[in-house]
mmCIF file of C-alpha atoms in Angstrom:
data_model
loop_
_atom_site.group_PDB
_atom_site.id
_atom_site.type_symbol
_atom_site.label_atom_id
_atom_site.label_comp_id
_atom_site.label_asym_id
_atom_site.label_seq_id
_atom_site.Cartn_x
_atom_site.Cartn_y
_atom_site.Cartn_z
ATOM 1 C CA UNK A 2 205.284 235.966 -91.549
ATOM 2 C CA UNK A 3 204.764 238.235 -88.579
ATOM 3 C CA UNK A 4 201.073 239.013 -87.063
ATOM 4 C CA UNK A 5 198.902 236.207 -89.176
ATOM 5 C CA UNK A 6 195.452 234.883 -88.127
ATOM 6 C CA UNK A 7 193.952 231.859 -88.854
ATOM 7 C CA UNK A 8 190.400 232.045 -87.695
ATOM 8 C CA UNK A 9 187.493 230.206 -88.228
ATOM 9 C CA UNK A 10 188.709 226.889 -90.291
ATOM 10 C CA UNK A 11 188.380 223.151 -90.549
ATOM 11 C CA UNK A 12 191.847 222.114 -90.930
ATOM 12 C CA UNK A 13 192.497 218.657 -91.097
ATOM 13 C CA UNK A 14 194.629 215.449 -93.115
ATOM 14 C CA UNK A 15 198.562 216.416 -92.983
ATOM 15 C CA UNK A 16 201.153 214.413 -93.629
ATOM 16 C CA UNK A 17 202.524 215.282 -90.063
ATOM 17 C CA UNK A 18 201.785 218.869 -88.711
ATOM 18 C CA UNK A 19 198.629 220.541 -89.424
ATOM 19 C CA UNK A 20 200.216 224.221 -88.888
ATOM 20 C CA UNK A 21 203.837 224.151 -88.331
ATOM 21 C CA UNK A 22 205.175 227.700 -87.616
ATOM 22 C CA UNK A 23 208.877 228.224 -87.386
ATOM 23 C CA UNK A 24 211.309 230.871 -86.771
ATOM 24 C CA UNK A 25 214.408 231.307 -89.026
ATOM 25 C CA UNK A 26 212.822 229.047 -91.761
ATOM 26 C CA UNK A 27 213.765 230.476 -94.783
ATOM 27 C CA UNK A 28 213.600 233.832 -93.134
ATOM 28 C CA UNK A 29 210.106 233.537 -91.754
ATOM 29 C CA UNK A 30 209.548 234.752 -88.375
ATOM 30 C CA UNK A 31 206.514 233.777 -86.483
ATOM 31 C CA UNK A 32 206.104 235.841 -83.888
ATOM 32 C CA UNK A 33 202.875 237.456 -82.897
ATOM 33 C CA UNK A 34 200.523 234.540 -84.546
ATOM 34 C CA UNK A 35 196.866 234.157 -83.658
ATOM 35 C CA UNK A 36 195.056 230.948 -84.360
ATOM 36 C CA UNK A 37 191.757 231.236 -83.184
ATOM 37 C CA UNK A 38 188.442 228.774 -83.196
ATOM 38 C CA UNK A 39 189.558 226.896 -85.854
ATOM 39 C CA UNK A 40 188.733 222.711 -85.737
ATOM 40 C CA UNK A 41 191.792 221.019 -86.080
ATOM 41 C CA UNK A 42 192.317 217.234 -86.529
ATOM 42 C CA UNK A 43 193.361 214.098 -88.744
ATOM 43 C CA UNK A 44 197.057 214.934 -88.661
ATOM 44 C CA UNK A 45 200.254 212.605 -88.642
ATOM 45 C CA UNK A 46 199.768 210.594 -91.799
ATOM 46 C CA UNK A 47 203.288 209.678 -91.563
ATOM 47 C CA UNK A 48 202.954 207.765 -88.341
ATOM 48 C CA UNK A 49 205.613 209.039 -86.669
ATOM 49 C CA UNK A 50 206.273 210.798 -83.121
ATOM 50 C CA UNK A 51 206.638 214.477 -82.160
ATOM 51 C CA UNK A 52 203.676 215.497 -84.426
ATOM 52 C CA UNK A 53 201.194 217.878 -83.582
ATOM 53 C CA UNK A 54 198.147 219.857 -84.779
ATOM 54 C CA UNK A 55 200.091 222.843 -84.029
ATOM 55 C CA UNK A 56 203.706 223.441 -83.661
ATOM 56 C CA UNK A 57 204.956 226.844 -82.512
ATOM 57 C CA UNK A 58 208.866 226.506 -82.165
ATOM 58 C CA UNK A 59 210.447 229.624 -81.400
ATOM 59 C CA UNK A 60 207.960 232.066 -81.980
ATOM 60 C CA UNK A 61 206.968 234.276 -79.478
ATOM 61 C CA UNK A 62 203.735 236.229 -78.294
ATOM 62 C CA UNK A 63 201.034 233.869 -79.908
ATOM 63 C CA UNK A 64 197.175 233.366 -78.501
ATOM 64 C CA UNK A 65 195.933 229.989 -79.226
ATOM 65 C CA UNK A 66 192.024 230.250 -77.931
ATOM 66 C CA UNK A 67 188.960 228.535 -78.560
ATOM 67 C CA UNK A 68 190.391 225.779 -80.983
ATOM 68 C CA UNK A 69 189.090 222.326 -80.589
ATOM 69 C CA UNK A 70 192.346 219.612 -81.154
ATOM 70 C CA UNK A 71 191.440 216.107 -81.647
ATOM 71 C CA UNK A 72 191.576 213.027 -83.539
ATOM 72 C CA UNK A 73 195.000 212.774 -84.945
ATOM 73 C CA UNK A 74 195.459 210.180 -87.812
ATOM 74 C CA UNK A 75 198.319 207.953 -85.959
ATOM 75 C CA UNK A 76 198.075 208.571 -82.063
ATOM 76 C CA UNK A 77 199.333 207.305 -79.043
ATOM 77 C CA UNK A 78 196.200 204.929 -78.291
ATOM 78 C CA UNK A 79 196.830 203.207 -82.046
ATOM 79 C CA UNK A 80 200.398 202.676 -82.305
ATOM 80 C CA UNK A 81 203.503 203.111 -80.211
ATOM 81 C CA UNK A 82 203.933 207.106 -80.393
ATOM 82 C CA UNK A 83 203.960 208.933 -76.995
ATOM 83 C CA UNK A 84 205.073 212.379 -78.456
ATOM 84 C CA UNK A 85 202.018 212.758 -80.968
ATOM 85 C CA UNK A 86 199.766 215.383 -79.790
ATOM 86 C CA UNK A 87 197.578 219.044 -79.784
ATOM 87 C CA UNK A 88 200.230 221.884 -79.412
ATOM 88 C CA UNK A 89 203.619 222.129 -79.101
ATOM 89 C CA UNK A 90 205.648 225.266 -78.107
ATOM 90 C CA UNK A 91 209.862 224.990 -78.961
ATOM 91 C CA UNK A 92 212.288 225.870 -76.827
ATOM 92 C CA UNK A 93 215.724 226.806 -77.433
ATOM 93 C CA UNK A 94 218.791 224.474 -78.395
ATOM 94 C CA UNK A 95 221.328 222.784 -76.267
ATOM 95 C CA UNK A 96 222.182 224.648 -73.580
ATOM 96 C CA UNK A 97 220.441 228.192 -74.356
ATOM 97 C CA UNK A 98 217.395 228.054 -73.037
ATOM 98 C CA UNK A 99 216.699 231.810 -73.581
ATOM 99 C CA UNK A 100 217.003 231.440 -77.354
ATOM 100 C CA UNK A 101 213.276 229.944 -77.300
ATOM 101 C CA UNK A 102 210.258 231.307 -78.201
ATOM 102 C CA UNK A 103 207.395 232.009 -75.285
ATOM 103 C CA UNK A 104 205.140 234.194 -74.255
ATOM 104 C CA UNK A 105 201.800 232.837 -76.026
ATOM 105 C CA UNK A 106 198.706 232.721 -74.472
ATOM 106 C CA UNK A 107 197.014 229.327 -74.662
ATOM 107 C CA UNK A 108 193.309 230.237 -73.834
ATOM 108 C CA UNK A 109 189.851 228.501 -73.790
ATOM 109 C CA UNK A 110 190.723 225.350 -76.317
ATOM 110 C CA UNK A 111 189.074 221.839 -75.989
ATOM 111 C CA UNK A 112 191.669 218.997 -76.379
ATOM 112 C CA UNK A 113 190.231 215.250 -77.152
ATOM 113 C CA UNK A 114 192.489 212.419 -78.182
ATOM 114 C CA UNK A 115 189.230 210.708 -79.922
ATOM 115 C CA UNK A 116 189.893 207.587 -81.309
ATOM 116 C CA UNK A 117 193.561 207.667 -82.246
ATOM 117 C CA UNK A 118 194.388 209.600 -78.268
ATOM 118 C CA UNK A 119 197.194 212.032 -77.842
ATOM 119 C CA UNK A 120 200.056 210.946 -75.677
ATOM 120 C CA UNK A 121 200.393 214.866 -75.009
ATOM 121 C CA UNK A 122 197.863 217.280 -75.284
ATOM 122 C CA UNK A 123 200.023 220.451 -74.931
ATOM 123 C CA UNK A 124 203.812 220.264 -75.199
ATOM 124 C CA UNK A 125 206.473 222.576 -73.849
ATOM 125 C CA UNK A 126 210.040 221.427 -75.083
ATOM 126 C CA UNK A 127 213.013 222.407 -73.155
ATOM 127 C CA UNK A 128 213.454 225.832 -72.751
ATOM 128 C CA UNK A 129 210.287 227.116 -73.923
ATOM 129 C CA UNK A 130 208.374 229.996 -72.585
ATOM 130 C CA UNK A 131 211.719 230.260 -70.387
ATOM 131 C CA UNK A 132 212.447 233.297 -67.902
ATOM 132 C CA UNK A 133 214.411 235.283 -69.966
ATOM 133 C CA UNK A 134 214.003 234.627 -73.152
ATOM 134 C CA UNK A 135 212.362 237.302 -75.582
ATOM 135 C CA UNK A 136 208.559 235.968 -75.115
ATOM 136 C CA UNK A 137 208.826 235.164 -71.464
ATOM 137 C CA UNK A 138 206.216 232.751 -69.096
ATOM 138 C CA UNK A 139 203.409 231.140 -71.234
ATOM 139 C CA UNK A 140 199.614 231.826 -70.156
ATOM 140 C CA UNK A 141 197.644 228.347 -70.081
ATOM 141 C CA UNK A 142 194.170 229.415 -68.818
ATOM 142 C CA UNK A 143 190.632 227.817 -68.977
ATOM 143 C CA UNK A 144 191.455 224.720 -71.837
ATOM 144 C CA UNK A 145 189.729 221.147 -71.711
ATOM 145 C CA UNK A 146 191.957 218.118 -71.625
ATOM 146 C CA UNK A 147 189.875 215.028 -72.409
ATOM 147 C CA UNK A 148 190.998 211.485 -72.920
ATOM 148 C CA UNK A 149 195.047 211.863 -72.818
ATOM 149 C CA UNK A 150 197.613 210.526 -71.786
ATOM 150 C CA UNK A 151 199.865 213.490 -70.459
ATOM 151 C CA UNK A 152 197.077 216.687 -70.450
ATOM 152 C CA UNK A 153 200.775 219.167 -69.790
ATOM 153 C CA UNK A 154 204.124 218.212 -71.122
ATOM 154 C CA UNK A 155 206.483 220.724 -69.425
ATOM 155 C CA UNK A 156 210.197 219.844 -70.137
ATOM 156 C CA UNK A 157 212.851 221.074 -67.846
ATOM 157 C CA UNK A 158 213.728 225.080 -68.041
ATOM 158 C CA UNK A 159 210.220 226.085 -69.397
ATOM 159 C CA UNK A 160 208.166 228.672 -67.427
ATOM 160 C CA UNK A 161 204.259 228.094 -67.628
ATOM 161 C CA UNK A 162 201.630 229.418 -65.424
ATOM 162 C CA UNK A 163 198.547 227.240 -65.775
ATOM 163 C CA UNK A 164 195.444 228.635 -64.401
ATOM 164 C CA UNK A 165 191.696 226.781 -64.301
ATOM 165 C CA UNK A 166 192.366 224.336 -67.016
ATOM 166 C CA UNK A 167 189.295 221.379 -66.522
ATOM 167 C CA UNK A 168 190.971 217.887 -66.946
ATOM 168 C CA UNK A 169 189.678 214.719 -67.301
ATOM 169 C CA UNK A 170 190.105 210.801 -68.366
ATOM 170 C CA UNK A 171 193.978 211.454 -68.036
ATOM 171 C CA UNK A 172 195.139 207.703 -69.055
ATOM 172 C CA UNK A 173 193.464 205.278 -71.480
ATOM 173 C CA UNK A 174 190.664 202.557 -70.862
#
């Protein structure tokens, strides 16, 4: 559904995503999402990669802002799962990269691996946020990247501009 906000929760304990928003899933579009100081953690139950607190995959104009991302059940520090991590924005299929979702703003959020560690904190498949596509260049502005692996995943055809992001303790003790 079109224009929802999730504001203020503690979301936590999913089998694998904690909010997974998809376009063209049984007719849902999920463009224009907001999800907004919420406390998100204790995801990927079923210990497997590619899960994340958040998965946007090809929606378009969404602000992610002051969300704190941490602690997923099964991370990268506690198993053998590179791809488990905070957010990750979808980008088109095959060879059309302009079929993606993109232009979200991804504002002012704290990401901390924890105990279990993220392999990526913030994920950009192929083709997302890609010049030309309906969305356009992804914001990524002012967010905290602590104890990670990869602190930016940016796959090849994906447009980001990252501006005054603080990051620290990039690879595991």
């Amino acid at each position: 559904i079109s224009g929802v906000t999730v504001k203020g929760f503690i979301l936590k304990t999913a089998w694998a995503h904690i909010i997974d928003a998809q376009e063209n899933v049984a007719g849902g579009v999920c463009d224009n999402l907001v999800i907004q100081d919420n406390d998100i953690s204790d995801w990927n139950y079923a210990n497997t990669t590619f899960r994340y607190g958040l998965r946007l995959s090809k929606c378009k104009d969404g602000t992610v802002s002051g969300n704190y991302f941490h602690d997923p059940k099964n991370g990268s520090k506690n198993s053998s799962l590179p791809s488990v991590g905070g957010v990750s924005v979808g980008g088109g299929t095959g060879i059309n990269l302009t079929t993606g979702g993109g232009g979200h703003s991804i504002l002012k959020n704290t990401f901390r691996g924890g105990t279990s560690g993220f392999g990526e904190a913030l994920n950009f498949d192929v083709g997302a946020c890609a010049i030309g596509s309906d969305g356009g260049i992804c914001t990524v502005e002012r967010n905290l990247f602590d104890d990670v692996f990869r602190a930016l995943d940016i796959e090849i055809g994906s447009a980001v501009r990252a501006t005054y992001n603080w990051i620290e303790d990039v690879a595991f003790n």
